[in-house]
PDB file of C-alpha atoms and ligand atoms in Angstrom:
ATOM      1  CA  UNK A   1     -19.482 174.108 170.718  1.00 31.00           C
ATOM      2  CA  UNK A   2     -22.070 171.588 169.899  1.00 35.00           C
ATOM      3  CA  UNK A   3     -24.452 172.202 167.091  1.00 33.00           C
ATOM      4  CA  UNK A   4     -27.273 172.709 169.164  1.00 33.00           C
ATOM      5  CA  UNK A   5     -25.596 175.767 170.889  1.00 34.00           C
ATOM      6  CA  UNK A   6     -24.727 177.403 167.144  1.00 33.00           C
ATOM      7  CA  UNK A   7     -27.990 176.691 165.671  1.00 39.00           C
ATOM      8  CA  UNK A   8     -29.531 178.432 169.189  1.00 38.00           C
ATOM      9  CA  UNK A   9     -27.238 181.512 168.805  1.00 39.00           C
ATOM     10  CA  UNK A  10     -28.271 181.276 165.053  1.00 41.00           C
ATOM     11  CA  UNK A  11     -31.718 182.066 166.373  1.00 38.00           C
ATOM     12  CA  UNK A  12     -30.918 184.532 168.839  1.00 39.00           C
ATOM     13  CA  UNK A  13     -29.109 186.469 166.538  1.00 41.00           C
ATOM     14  CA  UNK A  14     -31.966 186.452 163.782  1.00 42.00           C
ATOM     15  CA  UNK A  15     -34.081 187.247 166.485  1.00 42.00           C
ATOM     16  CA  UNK A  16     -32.497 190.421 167.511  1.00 42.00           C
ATOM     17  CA  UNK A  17     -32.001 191.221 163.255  1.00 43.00           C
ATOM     18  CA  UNK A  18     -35.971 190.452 163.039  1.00 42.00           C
ATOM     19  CA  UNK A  19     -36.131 193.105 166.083  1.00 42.00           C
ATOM     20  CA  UNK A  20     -34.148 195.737 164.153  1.00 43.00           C
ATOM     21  CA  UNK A  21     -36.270 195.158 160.380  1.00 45.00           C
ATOM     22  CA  UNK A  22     -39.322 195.269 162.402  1.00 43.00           C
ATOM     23  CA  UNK A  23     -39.075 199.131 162.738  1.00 45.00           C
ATOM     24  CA  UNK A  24     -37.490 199.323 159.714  1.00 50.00           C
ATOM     25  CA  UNK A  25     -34.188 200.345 158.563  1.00 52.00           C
ATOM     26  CA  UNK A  26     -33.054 204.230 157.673  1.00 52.00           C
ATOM     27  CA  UNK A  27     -30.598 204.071 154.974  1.00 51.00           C
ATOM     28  CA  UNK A  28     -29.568 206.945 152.704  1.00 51.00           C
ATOM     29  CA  UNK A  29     -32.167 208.888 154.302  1.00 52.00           C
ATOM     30  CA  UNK A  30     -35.082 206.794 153.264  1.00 55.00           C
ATOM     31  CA  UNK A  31     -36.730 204.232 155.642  1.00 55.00           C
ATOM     32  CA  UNK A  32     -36.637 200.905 154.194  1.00 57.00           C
ATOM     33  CA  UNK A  33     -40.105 198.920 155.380  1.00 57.00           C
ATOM     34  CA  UNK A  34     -39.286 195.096 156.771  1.00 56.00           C
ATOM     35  CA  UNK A  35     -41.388 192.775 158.502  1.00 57.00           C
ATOM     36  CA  UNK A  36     -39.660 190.302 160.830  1.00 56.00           C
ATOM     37  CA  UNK A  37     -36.717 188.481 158.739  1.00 57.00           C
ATOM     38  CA  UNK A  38     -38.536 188.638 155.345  1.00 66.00           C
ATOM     39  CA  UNK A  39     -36.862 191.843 153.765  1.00 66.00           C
ATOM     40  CA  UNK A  40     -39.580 194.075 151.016  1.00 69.00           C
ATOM     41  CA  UNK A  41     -37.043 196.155 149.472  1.00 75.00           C
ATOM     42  CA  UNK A  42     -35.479 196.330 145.913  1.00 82.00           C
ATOM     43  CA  UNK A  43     -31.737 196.309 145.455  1.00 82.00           C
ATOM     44  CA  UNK A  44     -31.319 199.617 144.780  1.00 84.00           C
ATOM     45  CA  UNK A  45     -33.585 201.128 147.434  1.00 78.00           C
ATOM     46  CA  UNK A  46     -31.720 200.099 150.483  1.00 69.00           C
ATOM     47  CA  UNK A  47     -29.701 196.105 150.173  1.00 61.00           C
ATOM     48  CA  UNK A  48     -26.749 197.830 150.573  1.00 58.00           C
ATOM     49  CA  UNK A  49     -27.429 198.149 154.603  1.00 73.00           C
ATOM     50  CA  UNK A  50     -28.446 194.417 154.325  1.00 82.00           C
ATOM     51  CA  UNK A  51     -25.067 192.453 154.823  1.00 85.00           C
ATOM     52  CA  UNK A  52     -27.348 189.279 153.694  1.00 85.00           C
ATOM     53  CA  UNK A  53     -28.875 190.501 150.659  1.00 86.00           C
ATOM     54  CA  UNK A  54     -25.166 192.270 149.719  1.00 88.00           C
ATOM     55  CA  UNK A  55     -23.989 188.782 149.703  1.00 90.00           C
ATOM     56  CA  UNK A  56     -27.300 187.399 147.712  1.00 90.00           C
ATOM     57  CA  UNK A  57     -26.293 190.446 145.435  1.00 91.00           C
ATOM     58  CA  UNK A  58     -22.550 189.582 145.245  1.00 94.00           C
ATOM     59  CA  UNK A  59     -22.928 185.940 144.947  1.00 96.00           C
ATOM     60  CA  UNK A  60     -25.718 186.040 141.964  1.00 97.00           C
ATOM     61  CA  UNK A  61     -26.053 188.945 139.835  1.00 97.00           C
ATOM     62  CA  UNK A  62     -25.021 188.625 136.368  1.00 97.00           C
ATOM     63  CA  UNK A  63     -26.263 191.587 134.980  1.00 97.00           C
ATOM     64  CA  UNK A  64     -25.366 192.172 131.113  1.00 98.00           C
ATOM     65  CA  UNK A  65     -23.460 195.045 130.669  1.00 98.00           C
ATOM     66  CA  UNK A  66     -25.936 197.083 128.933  1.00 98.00           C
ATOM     67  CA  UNK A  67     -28.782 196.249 131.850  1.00 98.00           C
ATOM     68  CA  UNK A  68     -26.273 197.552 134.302  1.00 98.00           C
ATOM     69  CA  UNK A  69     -25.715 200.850 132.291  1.00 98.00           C
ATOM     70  CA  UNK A  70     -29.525 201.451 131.982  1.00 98.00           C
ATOM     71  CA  UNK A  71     -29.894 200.442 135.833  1.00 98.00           C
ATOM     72  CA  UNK A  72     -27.253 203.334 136.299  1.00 97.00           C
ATOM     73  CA  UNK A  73     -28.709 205.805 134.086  1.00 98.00           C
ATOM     74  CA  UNK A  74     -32.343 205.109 135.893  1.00 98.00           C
ATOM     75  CA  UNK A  75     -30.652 205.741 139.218  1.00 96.00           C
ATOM     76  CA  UNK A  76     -30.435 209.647 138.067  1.00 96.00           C
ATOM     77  CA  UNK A  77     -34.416 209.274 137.972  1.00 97.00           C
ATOM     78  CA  UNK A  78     -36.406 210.781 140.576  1.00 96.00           C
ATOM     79  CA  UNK A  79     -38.687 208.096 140.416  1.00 97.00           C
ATOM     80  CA  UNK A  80     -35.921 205.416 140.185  1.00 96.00           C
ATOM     81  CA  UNK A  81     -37.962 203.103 143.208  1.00 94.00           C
ATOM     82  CA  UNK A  82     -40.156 202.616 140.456  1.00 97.00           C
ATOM     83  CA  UNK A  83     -37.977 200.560 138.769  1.00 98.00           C
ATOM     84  CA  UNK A  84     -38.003 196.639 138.981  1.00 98.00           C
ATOM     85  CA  UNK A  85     -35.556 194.744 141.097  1.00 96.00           C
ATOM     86  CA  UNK A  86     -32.809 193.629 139.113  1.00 96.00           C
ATOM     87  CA  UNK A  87     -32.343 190.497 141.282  1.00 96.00           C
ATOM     88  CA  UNK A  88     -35.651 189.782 140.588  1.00 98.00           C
ATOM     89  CA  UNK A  89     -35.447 190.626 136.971  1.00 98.00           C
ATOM     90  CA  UNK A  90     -32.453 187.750 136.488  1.00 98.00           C
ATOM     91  CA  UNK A  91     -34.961 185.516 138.018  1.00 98.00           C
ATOM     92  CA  UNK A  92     -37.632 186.244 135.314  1.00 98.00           C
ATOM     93  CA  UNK A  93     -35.110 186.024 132.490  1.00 98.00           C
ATOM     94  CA  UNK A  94     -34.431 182.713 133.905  1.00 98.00           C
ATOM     95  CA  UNK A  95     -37.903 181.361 133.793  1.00 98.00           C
ATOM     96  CA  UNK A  96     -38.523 182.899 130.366  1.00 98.00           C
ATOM     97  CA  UNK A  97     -35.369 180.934 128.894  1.00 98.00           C
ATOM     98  CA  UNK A  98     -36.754 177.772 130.758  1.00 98.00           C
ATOM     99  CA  UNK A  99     -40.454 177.768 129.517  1.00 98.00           C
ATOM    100  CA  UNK A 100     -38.223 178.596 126.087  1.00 98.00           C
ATOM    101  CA  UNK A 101     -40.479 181.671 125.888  1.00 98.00           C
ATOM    102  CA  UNK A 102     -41.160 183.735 122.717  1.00 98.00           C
ATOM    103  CA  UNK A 103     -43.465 186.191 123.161  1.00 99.00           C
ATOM    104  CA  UNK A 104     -43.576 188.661 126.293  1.00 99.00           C
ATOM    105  CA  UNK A 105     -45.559 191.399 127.725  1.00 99.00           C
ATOM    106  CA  UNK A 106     -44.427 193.715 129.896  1.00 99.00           C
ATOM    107  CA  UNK A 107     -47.397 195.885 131.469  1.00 99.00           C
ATOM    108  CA  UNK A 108     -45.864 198.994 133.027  1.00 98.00           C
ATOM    109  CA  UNK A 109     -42.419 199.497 131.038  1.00 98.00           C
ATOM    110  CA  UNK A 110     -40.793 202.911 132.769  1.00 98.00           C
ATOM    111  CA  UNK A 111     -37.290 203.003 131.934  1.00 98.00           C
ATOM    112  CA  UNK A 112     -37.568 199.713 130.361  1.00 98.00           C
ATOM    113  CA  UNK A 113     -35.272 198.035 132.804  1.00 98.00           C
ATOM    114  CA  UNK A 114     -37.538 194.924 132.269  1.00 98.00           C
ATOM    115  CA  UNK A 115     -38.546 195.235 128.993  1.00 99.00           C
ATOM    116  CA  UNK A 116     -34.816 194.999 127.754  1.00 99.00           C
ATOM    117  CA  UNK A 117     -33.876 191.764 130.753  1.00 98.00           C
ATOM    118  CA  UNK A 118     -36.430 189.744 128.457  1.00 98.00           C
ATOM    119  CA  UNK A 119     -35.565 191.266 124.909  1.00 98.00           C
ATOM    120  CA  UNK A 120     -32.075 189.597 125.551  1.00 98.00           C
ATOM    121  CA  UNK A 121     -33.930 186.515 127.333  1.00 98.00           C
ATOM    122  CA  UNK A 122     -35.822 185.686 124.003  1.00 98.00           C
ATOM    123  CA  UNK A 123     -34.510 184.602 120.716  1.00 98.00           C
ATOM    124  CA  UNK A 124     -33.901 186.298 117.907  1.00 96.00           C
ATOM    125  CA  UNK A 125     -37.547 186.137 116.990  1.00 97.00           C
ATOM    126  CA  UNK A 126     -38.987 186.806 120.161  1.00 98.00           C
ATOM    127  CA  UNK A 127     -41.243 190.080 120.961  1.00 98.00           C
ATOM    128  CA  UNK A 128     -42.110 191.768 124.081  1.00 99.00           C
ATOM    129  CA  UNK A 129     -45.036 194.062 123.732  1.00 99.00           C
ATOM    130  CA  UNK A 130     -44.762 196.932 126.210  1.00 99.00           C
ATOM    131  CA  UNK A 131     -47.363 198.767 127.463  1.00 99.00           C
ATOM    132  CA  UNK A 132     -46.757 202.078 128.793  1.00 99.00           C
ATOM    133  CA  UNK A 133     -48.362 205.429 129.174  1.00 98.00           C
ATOM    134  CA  UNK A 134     -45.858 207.412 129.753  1.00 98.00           C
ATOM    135  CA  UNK A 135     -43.376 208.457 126.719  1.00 98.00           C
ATOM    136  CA  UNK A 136     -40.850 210.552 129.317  1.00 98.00           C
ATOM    137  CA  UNK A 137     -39.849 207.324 130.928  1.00 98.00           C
ATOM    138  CA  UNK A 138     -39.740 204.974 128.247  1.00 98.00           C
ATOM    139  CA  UNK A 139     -37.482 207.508 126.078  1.00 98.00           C
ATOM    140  CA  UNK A 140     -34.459 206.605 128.900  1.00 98.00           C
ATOM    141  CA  UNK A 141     -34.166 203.494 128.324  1.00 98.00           C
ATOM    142  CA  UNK A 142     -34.808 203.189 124.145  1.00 98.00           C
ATOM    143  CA  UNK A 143     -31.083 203.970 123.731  1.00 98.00           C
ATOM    144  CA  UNK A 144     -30.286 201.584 125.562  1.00 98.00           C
ATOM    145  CA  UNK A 145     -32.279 198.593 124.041  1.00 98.00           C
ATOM    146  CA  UNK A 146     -30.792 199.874 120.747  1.00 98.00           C
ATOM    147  CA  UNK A 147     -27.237 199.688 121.952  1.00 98.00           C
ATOM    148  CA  UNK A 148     -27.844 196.103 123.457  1.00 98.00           C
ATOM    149  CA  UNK A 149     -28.895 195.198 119.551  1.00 98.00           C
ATOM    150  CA  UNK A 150     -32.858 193.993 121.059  1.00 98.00           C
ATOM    151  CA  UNK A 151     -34.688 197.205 119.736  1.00 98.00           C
ATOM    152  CA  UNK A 152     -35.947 195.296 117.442  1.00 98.00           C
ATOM    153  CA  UNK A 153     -37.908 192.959 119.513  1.00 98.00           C
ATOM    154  CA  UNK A 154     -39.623 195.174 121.438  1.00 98.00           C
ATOM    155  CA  UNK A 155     -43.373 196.726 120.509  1.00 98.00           C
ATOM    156  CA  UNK A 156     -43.646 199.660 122.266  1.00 98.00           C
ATOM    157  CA  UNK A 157     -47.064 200.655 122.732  1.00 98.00           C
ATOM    158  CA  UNK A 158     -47.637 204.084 124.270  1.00 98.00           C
ATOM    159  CA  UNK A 159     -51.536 204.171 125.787  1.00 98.00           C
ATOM    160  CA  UNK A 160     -53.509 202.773 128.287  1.00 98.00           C
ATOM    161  CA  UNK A 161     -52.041 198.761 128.759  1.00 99.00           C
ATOM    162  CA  UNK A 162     -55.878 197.727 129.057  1.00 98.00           C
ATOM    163  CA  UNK A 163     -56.532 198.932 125.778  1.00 98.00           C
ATOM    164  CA  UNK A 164     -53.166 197.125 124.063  1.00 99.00           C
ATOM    165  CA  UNK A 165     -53.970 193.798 125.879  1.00 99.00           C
ATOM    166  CA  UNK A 166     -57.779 194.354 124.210  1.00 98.00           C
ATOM    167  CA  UNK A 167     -56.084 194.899 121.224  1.00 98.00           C
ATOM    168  CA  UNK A 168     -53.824 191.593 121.626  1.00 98.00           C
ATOM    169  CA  UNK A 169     -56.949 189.854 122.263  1.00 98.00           C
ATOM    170  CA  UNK A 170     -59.040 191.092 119.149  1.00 98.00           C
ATOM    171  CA  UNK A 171     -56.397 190.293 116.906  1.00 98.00           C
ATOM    172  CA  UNK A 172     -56.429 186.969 117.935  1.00 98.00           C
ATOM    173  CA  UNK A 173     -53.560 186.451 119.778  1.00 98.00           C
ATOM    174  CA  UNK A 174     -54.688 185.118 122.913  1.00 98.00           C
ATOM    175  CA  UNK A 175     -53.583 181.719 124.204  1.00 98.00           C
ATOM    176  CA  UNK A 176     -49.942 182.721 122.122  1.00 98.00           C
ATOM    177  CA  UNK A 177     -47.797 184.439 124.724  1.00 99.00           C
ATOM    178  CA  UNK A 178     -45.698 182.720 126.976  1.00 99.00           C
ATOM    179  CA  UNK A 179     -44.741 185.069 129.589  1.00 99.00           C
ATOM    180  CA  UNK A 180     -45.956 188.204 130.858  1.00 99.00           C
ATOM    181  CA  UNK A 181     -45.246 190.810 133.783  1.00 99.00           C
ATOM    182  CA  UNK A 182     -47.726 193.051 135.791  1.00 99.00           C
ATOM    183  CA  UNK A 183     -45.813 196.350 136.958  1.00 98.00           C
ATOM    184  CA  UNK A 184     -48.297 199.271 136.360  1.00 98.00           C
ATOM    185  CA  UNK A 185     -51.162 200.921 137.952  1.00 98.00           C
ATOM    186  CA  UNK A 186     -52.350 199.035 140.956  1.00 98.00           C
ATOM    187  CA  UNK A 187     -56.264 199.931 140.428  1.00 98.00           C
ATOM    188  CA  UNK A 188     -56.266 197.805 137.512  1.00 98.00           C
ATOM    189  CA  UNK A 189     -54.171 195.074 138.528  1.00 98.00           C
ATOM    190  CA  UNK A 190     -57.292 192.537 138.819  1.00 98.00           C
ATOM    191  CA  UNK A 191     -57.937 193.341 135.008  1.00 98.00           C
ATOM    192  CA  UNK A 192     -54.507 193.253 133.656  1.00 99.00           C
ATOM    193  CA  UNK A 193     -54.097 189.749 135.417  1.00 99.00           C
ATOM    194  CA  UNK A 194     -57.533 188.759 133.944  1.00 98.00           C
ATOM    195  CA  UNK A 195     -56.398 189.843 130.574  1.00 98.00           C
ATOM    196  CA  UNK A 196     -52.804 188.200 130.676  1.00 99.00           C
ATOM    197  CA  UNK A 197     -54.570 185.242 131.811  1.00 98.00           C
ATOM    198  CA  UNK A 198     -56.698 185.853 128.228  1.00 98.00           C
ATOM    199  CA  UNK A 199     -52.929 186.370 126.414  1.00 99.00           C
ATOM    200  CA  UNK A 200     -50.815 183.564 127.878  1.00 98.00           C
ATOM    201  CA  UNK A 201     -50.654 180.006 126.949  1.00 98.00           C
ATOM    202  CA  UNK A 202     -51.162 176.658 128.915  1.00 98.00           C
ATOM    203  CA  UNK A 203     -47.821 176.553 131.019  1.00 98.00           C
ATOM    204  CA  UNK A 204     -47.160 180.100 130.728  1.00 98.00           C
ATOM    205  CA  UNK A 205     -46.461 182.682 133.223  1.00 99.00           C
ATOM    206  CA  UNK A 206     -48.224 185.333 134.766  1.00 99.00           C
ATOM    207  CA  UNK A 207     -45.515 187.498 136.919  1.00 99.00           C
ATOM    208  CA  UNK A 208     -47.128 190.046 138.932  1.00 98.00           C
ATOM    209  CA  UNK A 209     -45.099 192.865 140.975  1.00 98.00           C
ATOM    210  CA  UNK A 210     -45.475 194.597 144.237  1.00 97.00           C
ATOM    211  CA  UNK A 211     -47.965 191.898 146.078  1.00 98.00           C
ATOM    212  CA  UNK A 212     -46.573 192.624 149.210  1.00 96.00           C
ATOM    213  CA  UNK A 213     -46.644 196.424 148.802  1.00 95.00           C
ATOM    214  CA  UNK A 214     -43.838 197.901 151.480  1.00 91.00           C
ATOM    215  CA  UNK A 215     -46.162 195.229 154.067  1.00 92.00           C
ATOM    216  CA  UNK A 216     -48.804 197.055 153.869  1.00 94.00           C
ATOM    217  CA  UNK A 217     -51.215 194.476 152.402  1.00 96.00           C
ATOM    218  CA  UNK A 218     -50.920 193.024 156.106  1.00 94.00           C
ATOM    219  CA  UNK A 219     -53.189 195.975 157.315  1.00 92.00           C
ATOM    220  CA  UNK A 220     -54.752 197.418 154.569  1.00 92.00           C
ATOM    221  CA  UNK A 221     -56.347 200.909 155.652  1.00 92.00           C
ATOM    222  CA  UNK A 222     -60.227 201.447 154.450  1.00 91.00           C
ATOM    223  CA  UNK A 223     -58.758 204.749 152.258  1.00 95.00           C
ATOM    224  CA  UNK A 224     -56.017 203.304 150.526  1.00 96.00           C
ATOM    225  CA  UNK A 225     -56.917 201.985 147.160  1.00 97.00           C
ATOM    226  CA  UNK A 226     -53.911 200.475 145.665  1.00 97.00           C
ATOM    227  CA  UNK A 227     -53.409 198.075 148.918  1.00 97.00           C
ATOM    228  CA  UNK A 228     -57.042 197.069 149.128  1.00 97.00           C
ATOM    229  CA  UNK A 229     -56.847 195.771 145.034  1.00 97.00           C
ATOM    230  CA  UNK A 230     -53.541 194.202 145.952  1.00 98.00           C
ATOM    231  CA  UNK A 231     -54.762 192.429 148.784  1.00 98.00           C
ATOM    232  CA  UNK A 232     -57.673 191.419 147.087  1.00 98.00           C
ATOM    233  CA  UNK A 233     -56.458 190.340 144.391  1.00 98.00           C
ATOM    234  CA  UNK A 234     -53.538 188.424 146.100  1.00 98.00           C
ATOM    235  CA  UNK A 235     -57.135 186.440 147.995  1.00 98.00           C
ATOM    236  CA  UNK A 236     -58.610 185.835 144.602  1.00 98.00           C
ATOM    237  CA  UNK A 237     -55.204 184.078 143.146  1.00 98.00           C
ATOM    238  CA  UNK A 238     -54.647 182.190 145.809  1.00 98.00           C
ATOM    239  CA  UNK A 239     -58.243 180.181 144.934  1.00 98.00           C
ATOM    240  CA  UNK A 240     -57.436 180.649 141.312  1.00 98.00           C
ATOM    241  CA  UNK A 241     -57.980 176.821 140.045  1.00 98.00           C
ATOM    242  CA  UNK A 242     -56.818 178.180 136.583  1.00 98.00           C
ATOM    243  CA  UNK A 243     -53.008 178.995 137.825  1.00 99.00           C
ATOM    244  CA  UNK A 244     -50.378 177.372 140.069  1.00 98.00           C
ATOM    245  CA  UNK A 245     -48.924 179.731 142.080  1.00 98.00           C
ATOM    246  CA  UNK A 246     -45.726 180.740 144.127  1.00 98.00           C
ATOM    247  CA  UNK A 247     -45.925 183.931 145.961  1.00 98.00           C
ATOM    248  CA  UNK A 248     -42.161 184.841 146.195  1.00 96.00           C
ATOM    249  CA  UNK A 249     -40.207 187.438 149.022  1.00 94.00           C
ATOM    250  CA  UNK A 250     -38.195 188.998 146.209  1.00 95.00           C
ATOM    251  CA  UNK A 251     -37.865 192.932 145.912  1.00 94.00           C
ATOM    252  CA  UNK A 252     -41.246 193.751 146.789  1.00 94.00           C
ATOM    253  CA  UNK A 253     -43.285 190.470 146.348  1.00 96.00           C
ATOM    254  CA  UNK A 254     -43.469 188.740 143.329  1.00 98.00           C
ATOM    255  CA  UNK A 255     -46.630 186.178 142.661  1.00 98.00           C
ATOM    256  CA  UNK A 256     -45.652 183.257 139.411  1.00 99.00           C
ATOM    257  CA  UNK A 257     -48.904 182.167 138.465  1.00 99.00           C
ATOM    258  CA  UNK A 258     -48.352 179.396 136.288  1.00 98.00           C
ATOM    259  CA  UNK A 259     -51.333 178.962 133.728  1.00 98.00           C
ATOM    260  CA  UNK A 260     -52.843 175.183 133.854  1.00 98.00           C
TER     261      UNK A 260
HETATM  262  C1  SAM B   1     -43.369 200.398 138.533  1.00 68.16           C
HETATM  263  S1  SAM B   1     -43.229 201.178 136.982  1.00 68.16           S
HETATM  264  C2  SAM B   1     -42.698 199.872 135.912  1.00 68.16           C
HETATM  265  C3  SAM B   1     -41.273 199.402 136.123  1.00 68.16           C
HETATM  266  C4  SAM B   1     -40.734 198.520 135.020  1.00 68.16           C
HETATM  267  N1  SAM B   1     -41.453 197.253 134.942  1.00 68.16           N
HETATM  268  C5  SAM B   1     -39.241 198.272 135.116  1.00 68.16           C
HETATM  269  O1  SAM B   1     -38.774 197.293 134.504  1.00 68.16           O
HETATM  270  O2  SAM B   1     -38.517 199.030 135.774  1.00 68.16           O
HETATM  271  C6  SAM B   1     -44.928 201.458 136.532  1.00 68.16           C
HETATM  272  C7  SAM B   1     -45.170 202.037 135.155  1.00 68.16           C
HETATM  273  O3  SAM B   1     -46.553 201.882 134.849  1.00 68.16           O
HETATM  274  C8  SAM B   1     -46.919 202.939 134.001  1.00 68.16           C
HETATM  275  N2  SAM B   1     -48.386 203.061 133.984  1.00 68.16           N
HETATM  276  C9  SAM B   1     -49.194 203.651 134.896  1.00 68.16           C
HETATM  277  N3  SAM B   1     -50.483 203.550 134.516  1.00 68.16           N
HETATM  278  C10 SAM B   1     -50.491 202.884 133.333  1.00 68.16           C
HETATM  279  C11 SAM B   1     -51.518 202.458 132.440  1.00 68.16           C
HETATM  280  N4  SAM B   1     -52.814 202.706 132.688  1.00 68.16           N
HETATM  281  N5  SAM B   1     -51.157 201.795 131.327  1.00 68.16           N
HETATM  282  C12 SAM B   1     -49.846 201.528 131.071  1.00 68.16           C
HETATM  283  N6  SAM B   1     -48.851 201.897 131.875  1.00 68.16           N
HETATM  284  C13 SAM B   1     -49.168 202.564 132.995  1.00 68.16           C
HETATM  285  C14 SAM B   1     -46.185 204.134 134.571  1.00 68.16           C
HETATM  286  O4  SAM B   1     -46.064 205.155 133.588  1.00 68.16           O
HETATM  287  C15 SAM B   1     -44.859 203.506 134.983  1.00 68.16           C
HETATM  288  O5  SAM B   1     -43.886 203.690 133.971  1.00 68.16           O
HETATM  289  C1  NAG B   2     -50.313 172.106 139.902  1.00 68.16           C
HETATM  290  O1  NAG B   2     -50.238 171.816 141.284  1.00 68.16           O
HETATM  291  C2  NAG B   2     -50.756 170.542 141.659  1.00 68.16           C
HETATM  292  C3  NAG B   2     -50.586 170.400 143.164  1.00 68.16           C
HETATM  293  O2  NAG B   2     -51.084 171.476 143.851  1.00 68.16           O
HETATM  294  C4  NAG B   2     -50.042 169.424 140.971  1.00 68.16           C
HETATM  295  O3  NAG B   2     -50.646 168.197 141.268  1.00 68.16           O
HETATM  296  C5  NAG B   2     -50.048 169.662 139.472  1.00 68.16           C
HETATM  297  O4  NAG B   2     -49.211 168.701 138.848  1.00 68.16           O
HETATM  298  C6  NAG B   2     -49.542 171.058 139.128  1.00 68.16           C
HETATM  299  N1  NAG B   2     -49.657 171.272 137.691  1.00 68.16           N
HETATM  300  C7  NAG B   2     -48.648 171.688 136.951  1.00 68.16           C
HETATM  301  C8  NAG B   2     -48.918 171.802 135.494  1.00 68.16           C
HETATM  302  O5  NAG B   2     -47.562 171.965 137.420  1.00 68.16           O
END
């Protein structure tokens, strides 16, 4: 068989997978949105029916112990889609260690999945401020940053994130953090991004979550809110002289903005 002929059935055969993630894909009773080959799910709202991302799963993850356990626990949470991706959670720990971050903010904490990846990404004197409003959700996962010995590092602050980043700001800590992630209320995602933006450091990063929003940011509809400020905001980075950018297809869209 000559190349040409497997690289051709390649196609086909993507084609016909492109067909089937088109409509989307019913697994465990829940339909997972994709848009031609470029899969929008997390990990643990649907990869499993995705040979591909099983092997991306099998062949990367190297999730510390304690991370897996709170992944598990959050699982037993009625609003575990919430939580972030842990493939895409490695990935952030990964940057972090390689802009040798030290201070973090985490807007939108839930079970604090995220807030304990980058507790054990940072060094013994790093911090990760999390913002959260919600004290039901954050109470699952403080055993867990205890038992992983990084309770320590991380500032939980239970109220309104645009009033803890104002507070970062007044105390005169802007320009000092090095990394931060955007995972809360979509209506104020333009401000939290302005804020960060405030918070973060030349050559720091700006992660924000959900930019791709199930697809729907590729028709957003005149009542829905949340996908209009995505989209929007998605526009207004992508002119953003201040950043660098990468908009990335992991769990449900993930834009770096790298501060210049
Ligand atoms: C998608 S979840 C965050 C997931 C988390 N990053 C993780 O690692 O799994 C969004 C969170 O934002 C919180 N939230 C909603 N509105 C908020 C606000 N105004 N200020 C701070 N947190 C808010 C919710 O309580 C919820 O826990
Ligand atoms: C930002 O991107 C431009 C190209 O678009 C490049 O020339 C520049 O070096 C980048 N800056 C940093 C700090 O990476």
């Amino acid at each position: 068989m000559s190349l040409y002929n497997v690289s051709k059935e390649a196609l086909i055969g993507s084609a016909a997978l492109g067909a089937v993630f088109a409509v989307g894909l019913w697994i465990g009773g829940r339909q997972v949105p994709s848009y031609g080959i470029l899969n929008t799910f997390k990990s643990h709202t649907g990869a499993k029916g995705n040979p591909l991302m099983g092997y991306v799963l099998d062949h990367s993850l190297r999730e510390h112990p304690v991370l897996k356990k709170l992944k598990l626990r959050t699982l037993e949470h009625p609003e575990n889609p919430m939580m972030v991706a842990c493939e895409q959670a490695q990935l952030m720990a990964n940057l972090a260690k390689l802009i040798k971050a030290k201070k973090a903010i985490e807007v939108g904490v839930f079970t604090g999945y995220n807030a304990l990846n980058l507790a054990l990404a940072l060094p013994a004197d790093g911090k990760v401020v999390a913002c959260d409003v919600n004290e039901e959700f954050t109470s699952v996962g403080k055993p867990f940053w205890k038992e992983a010995g990084v309770e320590h590092k991380i500032d939980l602050r239970i109220q309104p994130a645009l009033q803890t980043l104002d507070e970062l700001v007044a105390a005169g800590e802007a320009e000092t953090f090095d990394f931060a992630f955007i995972d809360a209320d979509k209506a104020n995602y333009d401000q939290y991004y302005e804020k960060c933006l405030l918070l973060i450091r030349k050559g720091g990063i700006i992660a924000i979550d959900n930019v791709l929003w199930e697809g729907k940011v590729l028709n957003p509809e005149k009542g829905d809110k949340d996908t209009q400020c995505i989209h929007k905001l998605n526009e207004k980075i992508h002119r953003d002289t201040r950043v660098n950018i990468s908009m990335i297809t992991v769990g449900d869209g993930l834009t770096l903005a790298f501060k210049l």
